[in-house]
XYZ file of C-alpha atoms in Angstrom:
348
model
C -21.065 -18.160 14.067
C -18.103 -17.478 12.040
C -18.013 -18.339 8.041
C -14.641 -18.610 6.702
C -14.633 -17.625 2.892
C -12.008 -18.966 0.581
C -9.184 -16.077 0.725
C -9.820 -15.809 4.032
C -12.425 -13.444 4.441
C -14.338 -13.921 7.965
C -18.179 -13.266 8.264
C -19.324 -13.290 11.928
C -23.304 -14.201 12.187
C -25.231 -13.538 15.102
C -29.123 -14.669 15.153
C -29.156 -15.296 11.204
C -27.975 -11.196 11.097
C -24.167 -10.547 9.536
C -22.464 -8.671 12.156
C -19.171 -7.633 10.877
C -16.309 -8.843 7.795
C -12.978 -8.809 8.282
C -10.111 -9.496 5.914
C -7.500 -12.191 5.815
C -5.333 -10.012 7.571
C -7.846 -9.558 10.450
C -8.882 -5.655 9.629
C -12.730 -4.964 10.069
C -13.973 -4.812 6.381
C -17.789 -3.880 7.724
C -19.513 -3.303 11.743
C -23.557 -3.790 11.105
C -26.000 -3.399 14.374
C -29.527 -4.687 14.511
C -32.762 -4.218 16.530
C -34.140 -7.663 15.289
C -34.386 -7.558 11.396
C -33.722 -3.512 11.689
C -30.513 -1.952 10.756
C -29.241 0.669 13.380
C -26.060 1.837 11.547
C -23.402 0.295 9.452
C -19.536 1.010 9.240
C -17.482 -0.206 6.015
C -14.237 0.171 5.524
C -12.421 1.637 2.223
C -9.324 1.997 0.442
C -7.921 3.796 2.783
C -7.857 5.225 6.424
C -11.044 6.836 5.811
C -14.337 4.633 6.516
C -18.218 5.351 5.954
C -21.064 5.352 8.438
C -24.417 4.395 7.165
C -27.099 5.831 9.937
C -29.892 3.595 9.624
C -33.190 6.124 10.727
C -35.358 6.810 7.760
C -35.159 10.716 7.044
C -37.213 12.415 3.976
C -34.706 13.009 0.897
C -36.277 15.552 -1.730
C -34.951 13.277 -4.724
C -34.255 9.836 -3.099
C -37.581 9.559 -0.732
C -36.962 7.778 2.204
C -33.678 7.369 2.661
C -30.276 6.721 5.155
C -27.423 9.576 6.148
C -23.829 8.922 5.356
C -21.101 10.403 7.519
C -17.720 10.515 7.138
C -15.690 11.527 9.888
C -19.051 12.095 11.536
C -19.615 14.855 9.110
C -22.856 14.647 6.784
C -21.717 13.519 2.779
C -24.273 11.961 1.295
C -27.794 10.171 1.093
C -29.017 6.517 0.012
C -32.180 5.261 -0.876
C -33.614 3.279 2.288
C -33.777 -0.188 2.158
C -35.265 -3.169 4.173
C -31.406 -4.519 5.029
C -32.686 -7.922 6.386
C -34.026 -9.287 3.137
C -33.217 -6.184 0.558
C -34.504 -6.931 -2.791
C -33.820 -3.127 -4.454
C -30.181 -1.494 -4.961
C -30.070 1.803 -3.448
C -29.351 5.203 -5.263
C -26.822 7.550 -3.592
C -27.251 10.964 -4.565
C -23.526 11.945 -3.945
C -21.486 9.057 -4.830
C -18.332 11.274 -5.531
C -18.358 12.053 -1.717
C -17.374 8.709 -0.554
C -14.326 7.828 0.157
C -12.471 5.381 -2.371
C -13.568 1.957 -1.686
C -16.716 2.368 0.567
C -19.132 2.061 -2.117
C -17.594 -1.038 -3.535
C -17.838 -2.408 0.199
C -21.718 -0.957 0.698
C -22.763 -2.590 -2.225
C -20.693 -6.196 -1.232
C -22.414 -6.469 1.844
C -25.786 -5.711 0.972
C -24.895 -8.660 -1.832
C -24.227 -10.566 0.817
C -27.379 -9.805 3.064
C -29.535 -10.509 0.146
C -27.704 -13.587 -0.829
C -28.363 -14.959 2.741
C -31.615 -14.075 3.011
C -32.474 -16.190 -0.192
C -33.280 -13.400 -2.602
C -32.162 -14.173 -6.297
C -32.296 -10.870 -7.780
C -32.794 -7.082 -6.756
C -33.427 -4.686 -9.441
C -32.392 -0.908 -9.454
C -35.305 1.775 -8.935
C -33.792 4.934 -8.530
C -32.552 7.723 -10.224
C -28.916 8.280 -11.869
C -28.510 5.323 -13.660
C -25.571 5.722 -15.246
C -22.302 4.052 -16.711
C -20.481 4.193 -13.227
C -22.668 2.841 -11.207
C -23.552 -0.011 -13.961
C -19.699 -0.475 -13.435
C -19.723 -0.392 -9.519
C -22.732 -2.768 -9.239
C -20.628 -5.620 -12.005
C -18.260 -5.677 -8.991
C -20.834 -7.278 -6.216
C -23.756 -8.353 -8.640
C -24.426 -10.340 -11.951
C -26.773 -8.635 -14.563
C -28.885 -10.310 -16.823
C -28.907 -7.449 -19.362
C -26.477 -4.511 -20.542
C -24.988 -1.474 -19.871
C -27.000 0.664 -22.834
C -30.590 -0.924 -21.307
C -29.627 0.373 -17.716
C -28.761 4.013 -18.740
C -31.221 4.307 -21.897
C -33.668 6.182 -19.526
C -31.206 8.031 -17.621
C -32.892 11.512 -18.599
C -35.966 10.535 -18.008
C -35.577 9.174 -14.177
C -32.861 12.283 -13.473
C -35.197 14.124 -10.954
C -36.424 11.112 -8.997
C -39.794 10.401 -6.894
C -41.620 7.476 -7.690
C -40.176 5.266 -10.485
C -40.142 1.562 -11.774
C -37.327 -0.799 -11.330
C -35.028 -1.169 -14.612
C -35.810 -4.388 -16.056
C -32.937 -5.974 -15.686
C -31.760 -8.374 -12.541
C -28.782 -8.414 -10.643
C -27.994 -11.315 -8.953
C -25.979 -11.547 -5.806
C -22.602 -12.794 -6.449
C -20.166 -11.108 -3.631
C -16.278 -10.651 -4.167
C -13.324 -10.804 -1.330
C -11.009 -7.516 -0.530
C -7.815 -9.345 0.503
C -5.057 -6.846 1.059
C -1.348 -8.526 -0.999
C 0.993 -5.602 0.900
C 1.585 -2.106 1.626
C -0.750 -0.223 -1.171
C -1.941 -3.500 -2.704
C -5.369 -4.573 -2.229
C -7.189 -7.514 -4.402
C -10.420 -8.212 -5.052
C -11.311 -12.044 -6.133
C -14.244 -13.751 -7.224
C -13.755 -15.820 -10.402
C -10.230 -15.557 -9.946
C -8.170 -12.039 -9.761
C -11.020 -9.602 -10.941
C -9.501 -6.205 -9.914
C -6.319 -4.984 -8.509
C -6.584 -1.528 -6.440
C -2.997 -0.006 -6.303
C -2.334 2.875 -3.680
C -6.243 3.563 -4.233
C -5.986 3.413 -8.371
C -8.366 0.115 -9.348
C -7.059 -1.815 -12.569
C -9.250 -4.513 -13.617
C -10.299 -7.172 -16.635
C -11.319 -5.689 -19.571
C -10.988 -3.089 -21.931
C -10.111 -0.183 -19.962
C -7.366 2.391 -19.612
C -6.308 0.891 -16.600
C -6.373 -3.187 -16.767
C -4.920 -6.050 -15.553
C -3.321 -7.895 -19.029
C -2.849 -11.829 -18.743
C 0.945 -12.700 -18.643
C 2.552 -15.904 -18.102
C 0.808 -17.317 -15.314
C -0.483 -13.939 -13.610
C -1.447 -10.471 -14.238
C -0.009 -7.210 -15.361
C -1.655 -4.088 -14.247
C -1.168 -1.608 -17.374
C -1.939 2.045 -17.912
C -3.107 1.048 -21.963
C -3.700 3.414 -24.672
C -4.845 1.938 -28.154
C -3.645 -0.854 -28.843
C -0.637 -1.371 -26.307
C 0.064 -0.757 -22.785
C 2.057 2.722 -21.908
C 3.514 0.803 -19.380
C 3.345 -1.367 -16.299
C 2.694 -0.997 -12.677
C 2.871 -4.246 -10.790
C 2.832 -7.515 -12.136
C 0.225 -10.115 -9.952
C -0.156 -14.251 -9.662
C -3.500 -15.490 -10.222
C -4.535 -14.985 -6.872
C -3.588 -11.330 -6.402
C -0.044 -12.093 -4.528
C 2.858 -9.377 -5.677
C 5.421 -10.045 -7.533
C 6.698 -7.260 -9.078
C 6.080 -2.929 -8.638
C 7.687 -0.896 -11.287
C 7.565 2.436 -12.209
C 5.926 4.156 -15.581
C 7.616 5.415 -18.031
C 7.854 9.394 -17.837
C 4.999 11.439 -19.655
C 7.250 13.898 -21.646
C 8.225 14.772 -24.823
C 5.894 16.824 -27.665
C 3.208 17.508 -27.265
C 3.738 17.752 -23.403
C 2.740 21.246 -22.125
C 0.884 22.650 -24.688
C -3.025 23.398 -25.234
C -5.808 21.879 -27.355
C -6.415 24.883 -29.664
C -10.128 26.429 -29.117
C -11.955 24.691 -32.253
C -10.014 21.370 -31.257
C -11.654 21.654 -27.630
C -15.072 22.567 -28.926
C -15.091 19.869 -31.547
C -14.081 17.740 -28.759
C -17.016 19.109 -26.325
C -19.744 18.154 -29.156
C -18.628 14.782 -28.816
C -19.016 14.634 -25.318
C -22.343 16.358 -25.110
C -23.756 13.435 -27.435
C -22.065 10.807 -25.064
C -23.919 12.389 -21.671
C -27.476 11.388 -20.825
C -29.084 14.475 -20.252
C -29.422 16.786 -18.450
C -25.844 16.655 -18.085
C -23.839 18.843 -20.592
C -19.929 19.800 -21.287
C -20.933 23.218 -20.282
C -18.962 23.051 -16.797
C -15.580 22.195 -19.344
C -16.143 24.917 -21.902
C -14.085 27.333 -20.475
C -11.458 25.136 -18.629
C -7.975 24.658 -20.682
C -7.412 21.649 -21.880
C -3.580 20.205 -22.032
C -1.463 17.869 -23.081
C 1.029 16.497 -20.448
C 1.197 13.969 -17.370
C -2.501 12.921 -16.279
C -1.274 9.845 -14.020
C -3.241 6.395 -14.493
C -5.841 8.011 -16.446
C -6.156 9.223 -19.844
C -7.159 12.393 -18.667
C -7.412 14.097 -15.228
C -8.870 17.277 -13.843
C -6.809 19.467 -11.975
C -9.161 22.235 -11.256
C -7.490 25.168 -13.371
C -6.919 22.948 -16.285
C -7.582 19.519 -17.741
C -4.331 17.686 -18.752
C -4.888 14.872 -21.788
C -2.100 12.046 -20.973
C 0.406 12.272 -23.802
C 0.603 8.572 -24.254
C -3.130 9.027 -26.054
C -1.173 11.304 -29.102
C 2.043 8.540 -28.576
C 0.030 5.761 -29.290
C -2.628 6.373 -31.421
C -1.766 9.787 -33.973
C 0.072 6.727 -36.156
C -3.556 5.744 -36.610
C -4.933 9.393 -37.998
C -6.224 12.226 -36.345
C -10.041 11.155 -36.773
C -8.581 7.901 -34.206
C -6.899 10.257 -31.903
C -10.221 13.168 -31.912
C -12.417 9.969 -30.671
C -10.151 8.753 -27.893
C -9.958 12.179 -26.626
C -13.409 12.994 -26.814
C -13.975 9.417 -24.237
C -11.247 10.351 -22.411
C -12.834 13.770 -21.689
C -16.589 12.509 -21.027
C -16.172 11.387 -18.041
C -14.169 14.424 -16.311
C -17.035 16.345 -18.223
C -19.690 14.123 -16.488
C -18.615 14.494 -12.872
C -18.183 18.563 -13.480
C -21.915 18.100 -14.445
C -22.976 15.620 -11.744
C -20.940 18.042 -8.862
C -23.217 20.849 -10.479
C -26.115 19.405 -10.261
C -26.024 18.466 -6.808
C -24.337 21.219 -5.433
């Protein structure tokens, strides 16, 4: 059987068991193959050329338990916890998330959405460990929770090293999204509406992020913002994700552009970022890295191995508002470059 969604997504069915998604455009989304309710392997697709391949044998993981292999390219990246596919009631933990390919984890987590949604389950819950702000936002994008962001990380330390633990207390309900690709680079994602916007691989969604999609006229805007106004403008979008406009951002020149946080700045900044990690993760891995002002693309700031470049639009935009405003953003715009330094260390 083939189900026809509203953007026109197509599910193919066989024997009650989702076989494979495609797009509007006809490109396979996800392959799944079954030995009666047992998944064999699993293919989705991402942002890009690249896919990932879920191997569905049960191997021993020394953090995640029983767990699945993930292959890129037919090369070993990562591990998630196992789950019973046919009627999964638990969200999986992957223990390398960074190694997936843009756009495969957003798909994983749609279709086991979708699994669960058919098989009648109402809510899963989250058991594993690393629950932190990312994956609270990756999971908003296939599932509805019933509590908050600060409840799902508050024990984040605590669950770090794995083996046996209780489900958070919060439930996610399945509530599945469409990837309908709008044009070369341009893929949309649409569930109550236009929800998220992925631009040559860079997601802007709703909400109060650096990169967002801003209501205008009778459409959307995808902006890089800083403060209280946008830097500038990408693409402008209808309501259901259709192009209408690319442009171009403005350069990211002009004072303070090339030059370096000076060494109490950076550590003052590092203390704030320490007390926004849940342990065990620490700045440490950033201490020693130089810290710049200059072009950092569609983020507010961007690691670039030898260095760390803060996008000058944060001083633009916000110094009129004090230093004490412009010491905060930085310190959030730094966090999260300092938390995947620490996450990449921990797992190496």
């Amino acid at each position: 059987m083939i189900e026809t969604l509203a953007h026109g997504t197509t599910l193919t069915w066989r024997d009650g068991r989702l076989v494979a998604r495609h797009g509007a455009d006809g490109a396979p989304q996800a392959e799944l193959r079954w030995a009666d309710d047992r998944l064999v392997a699993m293919r989705v697709a991402g942002f890009g050329p690249r896919a990932l391949a879920l191997d569905g044998a049960i191997v021993d993981h020394p953090v995640l338990g029983p767990a699945h292999a993930l292959h890129v390219d037919a090369t070993p990246c990562a591990h998630l916890s196992a789950l019973a596919w046919a009627r999964p009631t638990a969200i999986p933990a992957i223990d390398r998330p960074g190694a997936l390919p843009a756009g495969t984890g957003t798909m994983l987590l749609d279709v086991l959405a979708r699994l669960a949604a058919a098989a009648g389950v109402a809510a899963l819950r989250y058991a594993g460990p690393y629950p932190t702000a990312a994956l609270w936002a990756s999971l908003g994008h296939s599932l509805r929770a019933d509590g908050d962001e600060a409840t799902f990380t508050a024990d984040a330390a605590a669950r770090w090293h794995g083996g046996a633990l209780a489900p958070i207390a919060i439930d996610f309900a399945p509530a599945p999204h469409e990837r309908v690709a709008r044009g070369p680079g341009v893929i949309a994602q649409l569930r109550d509406g236009l929800e998220r916007v992925i631009i040559d691989g860079i997601g802007f969604e709703r909400g109060a992020g650096v990169r967002r999609l801003v209501a205008v006229d009778d459409g959307w805007a995808a902006a890089l913002w800083f403060g209280d106004r946008a830097w500038g403008e990408v693409g402008r979008f209808g309501v259901d994700g259709a192009v209408r406009a690319r442009t171009q951002l403005p350069p990211a020149d002009g004072d303070p552009a090339g030059q370096a946080l000076p060494p109490a700045l950076q550590a003052a900044l590092l203390e704030l970022c320490a007390a926004a990690l849940p342990a065990p993760l620490t700045p440490a891995a950033v201490a020693d890295v130089p810290i710049v002002w200059g072009d950092a693309g569609l983020a507010a700031a961007a690691d670039r191995g030898d260095r760390i470049v803060l996008h000058v639009g944060l001083w633009h935009h916000l110094a009129p508002h004090g230093l004490a405003r412009v010491a905060l953003a930085l310190a959030e715009a730094l966090t999260p470059v300092a938390a995947a330094r620490a996450v990449a260390a921990l797992t190496r």
